[in-house]
Coordinates of C-alpha atoms in Angstrom, one line a residue:
Chain A
X1494 CA 35.3 44.9 16.9
X1495 CA 33.3 44.2 13.8
X1496 CA 34.9 45.4 10.6
X1497 CA 32.5 47.9 8.9
X1498 CA 32.9 46.1 5.6
X1499 CA 31.5 42.9 7.1
X1500 CA 28.3 44.4 8.3
X1501 CA 26.3 43.8 5.0
X1502 CA 27.6 40.3 5.1
X1503 CA 26.4 39.8 8.6
X1504 CA 23.0 41.2 7.8
X1505 CA 22.6 38.8 4.8
X1506 CA 23.6 35.9 7.1
X1507 CA 21.1 37.1 9.6
X1508 CA 18.4 37.3 7.0
X1509 CA 19.1 33.8 5.9
X1510 CA 18.9 32.7 9.5
X1511 CA 15.5 34.3 9.9
X1512 CA 14.2 33.0 6.6
X1513 CA 15.3 29.5 7.4
X1514 CA 13.4 29.4 10.6
X1515 CA 10.4 31.2 9.2
X1516 CA 10.1 28.5 6.6
X1517 CA 10.4 25.8 9.3
X1518 CA 7.7 27.4 11.4
X1519 CA 5.4 27.5 8.4
X1520 CA 5.8 23.8 8.0
X1521 CA 5.1 23.1 11.6
X1522 CA 1.9 25.1 11.6
X1523 CA 0.8 23.4 8.4
X1524 CA 1.1 20.0 10.2
X1525 CA -0.7 20.9 13.3
X1526 CA -3.7 22.9 12.2
X1527 CA -6.2 21.1 14.2
X1528 CA -6.1 18.9 17.3
X1529 CA -6.3 15.8 15.2
X1530 CA -3.0 15.9 13.4
X1531 CA -2.4 12.8 11.3
X1532 CA 1.2 11.7 11.3
X1533 CA 2.6 10.5 8.0
X1534 CA 5.0 7.5 8.5
X1535 CA 7.4 5.7 6.3
X1536 CA 7.8 2.0 7.0
X1537 CA 10.8 2.5 9.4
X1538 CA 8.9 5.0 11.5
X1539 CA 5.7 2.9 11.5
X1540 CA 7.4 -0.4 12.4
X1541 CA 7.8 0.3 16.1
X1542 CA 4.1 0.8 16.4
X1543 CA 3.5 -2.7 15.3
X1544 CA 5.3 -4.1 18.4
X1545 CA 4.9 -3.7 22.1
X1546 CA 6.6 -4.6 25.3
X1547 CA 3.3 -4.5 27.2
X1548 CA 0.5 -7.0 27.8
X1549 CA -2.0 -4.5 26.5
X1550 CA -3.9 -5.7 23.5
X1551 CA -3.1 -3.8 20.4
X1552 CA -5.1 -3.9 17.1
X1553 CA -3.6 -2.4 14.0
X1554 CA -5.7 -2.2 10.9
X1555 CA -4.4 -1.3 7.5
X1556 CA -7.1 0.4 5.4
X1557 CA -7.9 3.2 2.9
X1558 CA -10.8 5.3 2.0
X1559 CA -10.7 3.9 -1.5
X1560 CA -11.0 0.3 -0.2
X1561 CA -14.8 -0.4 0.1
X1562 CA -14.6 -3.5 2.4
X1563 CA -12.2 -1.5 4.6
X1564 CA -14.6 1.3 5.0
X1565 CA -17.4 -1.2 5.7
X1566 CA -15.6 -2.7 8.6
X1567 CA -14.3 0.5 10.2
X1568 CA -17.4 0.7 12.5
X1569 CA -16.3 -2.7 13.9
X1570 CA -13.0 -1.2 15.1
X1571 CA -14.7 1.9 16.4
X1572 CA -17.2 -0.2 18.4
X1573 CA -14.4 -2.5 19.7
X1574 CA -12.3 0.5 20.9
X1575 CA -15.3 2.0 22.7
X1576 CA -16.2 -1.3 24.4
X1577 CA -12.5 -2.0 25.3
X1578 CA -10.9 1.3 26.3
X1579 CA -7.8 -0.6 27.5
X1580 CA -7.1 -1.8 24.0
X1581 CA -4.8 0.2 21.7
X1582 CA -6.6 0.5 18.4
X1583 CA -4.5 2.1 15.5
X1584 CA -5.9 2.7 12.0
X1585 CA -3.1 2.8 9.5
X1586 CA -4.4 4.6 6.4
X1587 CA -2.8 4.0 3.0
X1588 CA -4.5 7.0 1.5
X1589 CA -2.5 9.8 -0.1
X1590 CA -0.9 12.5 2.0
X1591 CA -2.3 15.2 -0.3
X1592 CA -5.8 14.1 0.7
X1593 CA -5.3 14.3 4.5
X1594 CA -6.9 17.8 4.9
X1595 CA -9.3 17.7 2.0
X1596 CA -10.7 14.2 2.2
X1597 CA -9.4 12.1 5.1
X1598 CA -10.2 14.4 8.0
X1599 CA -13.7 15.2 6.7
X1600 CA -14.2 11.5 6.1
X1601 CA -13.2 10.6 9.7
X1602 CA -15.3 13.3 11.1
X1603 CA -18.4 12.3 9.1
X1604 CA -18.1 8.6 9.9
X1605 CA -17.3 9.2 13.6
X1606 CA -14.0 7.4 13.5
X1607 CA -12.5 7.9 16.9
X1608 CA -9.5 5.6 17.2
X1609 CA -6.0 7.0 16.4
X1610 CA -5.2 7.3 12.7
X1611 CA -1.8 7.5 11.1
X1612 CA -0.8 7.5 7.4
X1613 CA 1.7 5.1 5.8
X1614 CA 3.3 6.6 2.7
X1615 CA 6.2 4.4 1.6
X1616 CA 6.3 3.7 -2.2
X1617 CA 8.2 0.4 -2.5
X1618 CA 5.7 -1.8 -0.7
X1619 CA 7.4 -5.0 -2.0
X1620 CA 10.3 -4.1 0.3
X1621 CA 8.2 -3.9 3.5
X1622 CA 5.1 -6.0 3.1
X1623 CA 7.1 -9.2 4.0
X1624 CA 8.6 -7.4 7.1
X1625 CA 5.1 -7.0 8.4
X1626 CA 3.9 -10.5 7.5
X1627 CA 5.3 -12.7 4.7
X1628 CA 1.9 -14.2 4.2
X1629 CA 0.3 -10.8 3.5
X1630 CA -0.3 -10.4 -0.3
X1631 CA -0.7 -6.6 0.1
X1632 CA -4.4 -6.5 -0.4
X1633 CA -6.5 -4.4 2.1
X1634 CA -7.9 -4.6 4.6
X1635 CA -5.2 -6.3 6.8
X1636 CA -5.2 -6.5 10.6
X1637 CA -2.7 -7.4 13.3
X1638 CA -3.8 -8.3 16.8
X1639 CA -0.9 -8.5 19.3
X1640 CA 0.6 -7.9 22.7
X1641 CA 4.1 -8.7 24.0
X1642 CA 3.4 -12.4 23.9
X1643 CA 1.1 -13.3 21.0
X1644 CA 0.2 -12.0 17.6
X1645 CA -2.1 -12.9 14.7
X1646 CA -2.6 -11.6 11.2
X1647 CA -5.8 -11.3 9.3
X1648 CA -6.0 -10.6 5.6
X1649 CA -9.8 -10.3 5.5
X1650 CA -12.7 -8.3 6.6
X1651 CA -14.2 -8.9 10.0
X1652 CA -17.8 -9.8 9.6
X1653 CA -19.0 -8.4 12.9
X1654 CA -17.9 -7.1 16.3
X1655 CA -18.3 -10.6 17.6
X1656 CA -16.0 -11.9 14.9
X1657 CA -13.3 -9.4 15.9
X1658 CA -13.8 -10.2 19.6
X1659 CA -13.4 -13.9 19.0
X1660 CA -10.1 -13.3 17.1
X1661 CA -8.8 -11.1 19.9
X1662 CA -9.7 -13.8 22.5
X1663 CA -8.1 -16.5 20.4
X1664 CA -4.9 -14.5 19.9
X1665 CA -4.4 -13.0 23.3
X1666 CA -6.0 -15.6 25.6
X1667 CA -5.3 -18.6 23.4
X1668 CA -9.0 -19.4 23.7
Chain B
X731 CA 31.2 34.7 11.9
X732 CA 29.4 32.9 9.0
X733 CA 30.0 29.6 10.6
X734 CA 28.5 30.7 13.9
X735 CA 25.4 32.1 12.2
X736 CA 24.8 29.0 10.0
X737 CA 25.3 26.8 13.1
X738 CA 22.9 29.0 14.9
X739 CA 20.4 28.6 12.1
X740 CA 20.7 24.8 12.2
X741 CA 20.4 24.6 16.0
X742 CA 17.5 27.0 16.1
X743 CA 15.6 25.1 13.4
X744 CA 16.4 21.8 14.9
X745 CA 14.8 22.9 18.1
X746 CA 11.9 23.9 16.2
X747 CA 11.7 20.5 14.6
X748 CA 12.0 18.9 17.9
X749 CA 9.1 21.0 19.3
X750 CA 7.1 19.9 16.3
X751 CA 7.8 16.3 17.2
X752 CA 6.8 16.8 20.8
X753 CA 3.6 18.6 19.8
X754 CA 2.7 15.9 17.4
X755 CA 3.3 13.2 20.0
X756 CA 1.3 15.1 22.6
X757 CA -1.6 15.7 20.3
X758 CA -1.8 12.0 19.4
X759 CA -1.2 10.8 22.9
X760 CA 1.2 8.4 21.6
X761 CA 1.7 5.9 24.3
X762 CA 4.4 4.2 22.4
X763 CA 6.5 7.4 22.2
X764 CA 9.4 5.8 24.0
X765 CA 9.8 3.7 21.0
X766 CA 11.6 5.9 18.6
X767 CA 12.0 4.9 15.0
X768 CA 15.2 3.0 14.2
X769 CA 18.1 5.3 13.6
X770 CA 19.5 3.5 10.6
X771 CA 17.6 1.9 7.8
X772 CA 19.1 -1.5 8.6
X773 CA 18.6 -1.2 12.3
X774 CA 15.2 -2.7 12.3
X775 CA 13.2 -2.8 15.5
X776 CA 11.0 -5.6 14.2
X777 CA 10.8 -9.2 14.8
X778 CA 12.3 -10.3 18.1
X779 CA 9.6 -9.0 20.4
X780 CA 6.0 -10.1 20.5
X781 CA 6.4 -13.6 19.2
X782 CA 6.8 -12.2 15.7
X783 CA 8.5 -14.6 13.3
X784 CA 8.4 -13.2 9.8
X785 CA 8.4 -16.4 7.8
X786 CA 6.4 -17.3 4.9
X787 CA 4.3 -20.1 6.4
X788 CA 1.9 -20.5 3.6
X789 CA 2.9 -21.9 0.2
X790 CA 1.6 -20.3 -2.9
X791 CA -0.7 -23.3 -3.2
X792 CA -2.3 -22.5 0.2
X793 CA -2.7 -18.9 -0.8
X794 CA -4.5 -20.2 -3.8
X795 CA -3.7 -19.7 -7.4
X796 CA -0.7 -20.7 -9.6
X797 CA 2.8 -21.6 -8.6
X798 CA 5.7 -20.9 -10.9
X799 CA 5.8 -22.9 -14.1
X800 CA 2.2 -24.0 -13.7
X801 CA 0.3 -23.8 -17.0
X802 CA -2.3 -21.0 -16.6
X803 CA -5.7 -21.7 -17.9
X804 CA -7.0 -20.2 -21.1
X805 CA -10.4 -18.5 -20.9
X806 CA -13.1 -17.0 -23.1
X807 CA -14.1 -13.7 -21.7
X808 CA -16.0 -10.8 -23.1
X809 CA -14.0 -7.8 -24.2
X810 CA -15.3 -4.2 -24.0
X811 CA -15.9 -4.3 -27.8
X812 CA -18.4 -7.2 -27.3
X813 CA -16.2 -9.9 -28.8
X814 CA -15.1 -13.0 -26.9
X815 CA -11.3 -13.2 -26.3
X816 CA -9.0 -16.1 -25.5
X817 CA -5.3 -16.3 -25.1
X818 CA -5.3 -18.8 -28.0
X819 CA -6.5 -15.9 -30.3
X820 CA -3.0 -14.5 -30.1
X821 CA -1.2 -16.9 -32.5
X822 CA 2.0 -14.8 -32.7
X823 CA 2.4 -14.2 -29.0
X824 CA 5.7 -15.1 -27.3
X825 CA 4.0 -14.5 -23.9
X826 CA 1.1 -12.8 -22.2
X827 CA 1.0 -10.0 -19.7
X828 CA -2.2 -10.9 -17.9
X829 CA -3.2 -8.0 -15.6
X830 CA -6.1 -8.1 -13.2
X831 CA -7.2 -4.5 -12.8
X832 CA -10.5 -2.6 -12.5
X833 CA -12.1 0.8 -13.1
X834 CA -12.2 2.5 -9.7
X835 CA -9.2 1.4 -7.7
X836 CA -6.8 4.3 -7.4
X837 CA -3.8 2.0 -7.7
X838 CA -5.2 0.5 -10.8
X839 CA -5.8 4.0 -12.2
X840 CA -2.3 5.1 -11.4
X841 CA -1.0 2.3 -13.6
X842 CA -3.3 2.8 -16.6
X843 CA -0.9 5.0 -18.5
X844 CA 2.0 2.7 -17.7
X845 CA 0.1 -0.3 -18.9
X846 CA -0.7 1.5 -22.2
X847 CA 3.0 2.3 -22.7
X848 CA 4.0 -1.3 -21.8
X849 CA 1.5 -2.7 -24.4
X850 CA 2.6 -0.2 -27.0
X851 CA 6.2 -1.3 -26.4
X852 CA 5.9 -5.0 -25.9
X853 CA 2.8 -6.1 -28.0
X854 CA 4.7 -5.6 -31.2
X855 CA 7.5 -7.8 -29.7
X856 CA 5.0 -10.5 -28.9
X857 CA 3.9 -9.7 -25.4
X858 CA 0.4 -8.2 -25.4
X859 CA -1.3 -6.8 -22.2
X860 CA -4.5 -8.7 -21.5
X861 CA -6.4 -6.7 -18.8
X862 CA -9.1 -8.6 -16.9
X863 CA -11.5 -7.0 -14.5
X864 CA -12.1 -9.4 -11.6
X865 CA -14.5 -7.0 -9.8
X866 CA -17.0 -6.6 -12.7
X867 CA -20.5 -6.6 -11.4
X868 CA -23.8 -5.2 -12.5
X869 CA -24.5 -4.3 -8.8
X870 CA -22.0 -1.5 -8.9
X871 CA -22.3 1.3 -11.5
X872 CA -18.6 1.9 -11.4
X873 CA -17.5 -1.6 -12.0
X874 CA -20.3 -2.6 -14.5
X875 CA -19.5 -3.8 -18.0
X876 CA -20.8 -0.5 -19.3
X877 CA -18.4 1.4 -17.0
X878 CA -15.6 -0.8 -18.3
X879 CA -16.5 0.2 -21.8
X880 CA -16.5 3.8 -20.9
X881 CA -13.2 3.6 -19.1
X882 CA -11.6 1.8 -22.1
X883 CA -12.9 4.5 -24.5
X884 CA -12.0 7.4 -22.2
X885 CA -8.4 6.1 -21.8
X886 CA -8.2 4.8 -25.3
X887 CA -6.9 1.4 -24.1
X888 CA -4.8 -0.2 -26.9
X889 CA -5.2 -3.6 -25.2
X890 CA -8.3 -5.8 -24.5
X891 CA -10.2 -5.2 -21.3
X892 CA -12.1 -8.4 -20.4
X893 CA -14.9 -8.9 -17.9
X894 CA -14.5 -11.9 -15.6
X895 CA -18.3 -12.0 -15.2
X896 CA -18.5 -15.4 -13.5
X897 CA -15.5 -14.5 -11.2
X898 CA -14.0 -17.9 -12.1
X899 CA -10.7 -16.9 -13.8
X900 CA -9.3 -14.6 -11.1
X901 CA -9.4 -17.2 -8.3
X902 CA -7.8 -19.8 -10.6
X903 CA -4.9 -17.4 -11.2
X904 CA -4.8 -16.3 -7.5
X905 CA -5.5 -12.7 -8.2
X906 CA -6.0 -11.1 -4.9
X907 CA -5.6 -7.3 -5.5
X908 CA -5.7 -4.9 -8.4
X909 CA -3.5 -4.4 -10.2
X910 CA -2.0 -7.9 -10.0
X911 CA 0.2 -9.1 -12.9
X912 CA 0.7 -12.7 -14.1
X913 CA 3.4 -12.9 -16.9
X914 CA 3.0 -16.1 -18.9
X915 CA 5.3 -17.5 -21.5
X916 CA 4.3 -18.9 -24.9
X917 CA 3.1 -22.2 -23.4
X918 CA 1.1 -20.2 -20.8
X919 CA 3.5 -21.2 -18.0
X920 CA 3.6 -18.7 -15.1
X921 CA 6.9 -16.9 -15.1
X922 CA 6.3 -13.8 -13.0
X923 CA 3.7 -12.8 -10.4
X924 CA 3.4 -9.5 -8.8
X925 CA 3.5 -5.8 -9.3
X926 CA 4.4 -3.6 -12.3
X927 CA 7.1 -1.5 -10.6
X928 CA 8.2 -0.2 -7.2
X929 CA 6.3 3.1 -7.2
X930 CA 2.6 3.2 -7.8
X931 CA 2.2 6.8 -6.9
X932 CA 4.9 8.3 -9.0
X933 CA 6.0 6.9 -12.4
X934 CA 8.9 9.3 -12.5
X935 CA 10.3 8.0 -9.2
X936 CA 10.3 4.3 -10.2
X937 CA 13.6 2.7 -9.5
X938 CA 12.9 -0.9 -10.5
X939 CA 10.6 -1.9 -13.3
X940 CA 9.8 -5.5 -12.2
X941 CA 7.4 -6.4 -15.0
X942 CA 9.5 -4.9 -17.8
X943 CA 12.6 -6.7 -16.4
X944 CA 10.6 -9.9 -16.3
X945 CA 9.4 -9.5 -19.9
X946 CA 13.0 -8.8 -21.0
X947 CA 14.2 -11.9 -19.2
X948 CA 11.6 -14.0 -21.1
X949 CA 12.7 -12.4 -24.3
X950 CA 16.3 -13.2 -23.5
X951 CA 15.5 -16.8 -22.5
X952 CA 16.5 -16.2 -18.8
X953 CA 14.5 -16.5 -15.6
X954 CA 12.9 -13.4 -14.2
X955 CA 14.5 -12.2 -11.0
X956 CA 12.7 -11.5 -8.9
X957 CA 9.8 -13.6 -10.1
X958 CA 7.5 -12.7 -7.2
X959 CA 6.8 -9.2 -5.8
X960 CA 4.1 -7.7 -3.7
X961 CA 2.3 -4.4 -3.6
X962 CA -0.5 -2.6 -1.9
X963 CA -3.6 -2.8 -4.0
X964 CA -7.4 -2.9 -3.8
X965 CA -8.9 -6.2 -2.8
X966 CA -10.4 -8.5 -5.4
X967 CA -14.0 -8.9 -4.4
X968 CA -14.8 -12.6 -4.6
X969 CA -18.3 -13.7 -5.8

C-alpha cells in the first residue's frame, strides 16, 4: 500500500509532526508553571474585561511595579476586595512580560496582593488609551469602576479605603 | 500523505493550544470567560454596554496646561552643570523640543538613547532637546539633583537636563507623565504635545515617529499631524 520509497519521507513528516507539538507543549508548560498564571493581554483581548453585562461591581486598576504611587495604593484594592468579596477586582499591570516570573510574581507574593492580576502588553498606547477613556492622559495609576449600568474613571491615587468606597458608592448607587 | 500529516499537526497543536486556553481560564477563575476577545481587530466589543461613551469630555484647558498655539512660558532652571538655562539662551533656535523626563521611570529610560539621537540630528538644524525633570526632589535619592547629574554623566547627555525644583513649570505646561513632549516653534507657540513614537519598549519596532514627523512639519512650515498623542508613562508627582 505504501510505496517503499516514500517511507523516509513519511518518517520525516512524522518527525516534523512530533517536533511541532513538542514545541507547543513546552510553551504551554512555560505559561502555567504555578497556579498563579498571569495572562498577557493585548488591548483587543483586554477590552472585554473592561465591560460587563452583570450588576456586579467591577474595579479595574491600571498600575505597574515601577509606578510608586500605584504600589502605594495597591493595599487599598486588596482591602476592598477582602471586604467586598462580591466585587470583581482586576489589577492590570503594565509591567514588562519578561519580568513576570523574576519580578512580578515575587512582588505580588511579598506584598500579599490577592486580587486577579493580568498584564497588558500593547506597544502603541496612543491607539488604545482613548478607547478606554478619552480623558485619560496615559499616566498611571488609572482606575475604572463599573457595572452594566454605570461607570466612572479615575486618573489619580485613592487616598484611603474610605475614598475608594465613596467613589464606588457614587458610581454604582449614584450616592 | 504529506497534506494529511501537516493537517494532523495543525489540528493536534490547535487542540493543545485550546487546552492551554482552558487551563489558563480555569486557573484564573475568569468569570468573564464567556466574553471572548473580538475576532477581528475592527470588531470592537467596547462602548455600547455599561454606559460607556468614549468621548473627550474635558478640554485641554480643563486637563490643565497649554492648548495648541498657546505661547509657552520661558523659565530659568538649573542645569546639571550648575548653570541656569532659559529658552531665550538659544538665540539660533527655530524651535524647542521640551521633554519632561526623569531618572528612574522605565519609560523615560527606554527613550534616553532615542532622545540623544534626536538631539544630535535636530539640534544642528535648530531644534534642541530641552529635558526637564518635573519629579526632582531631595527627598528621593534617585530623583535628586545629584542623581540627575550622575545620570547625565553616565549617559553622556548632549542636551541640557534641567531641574524643575519648585515644580512650577511642569504644571504650567500640563506635563502629567514622563516622558511627555512639548514641541514649541521659534515664538514658543505649542505645536505638538505627546509621545516620542509609537513603541516605547522597542526602538526597532517603531512604526510612527510622531515627534520627528512633527519637527519635520515645523521645518517645512506645515502643521504637525497628529499634533496630540498619548502614551503610558510614569506619573508626574506634583508638589
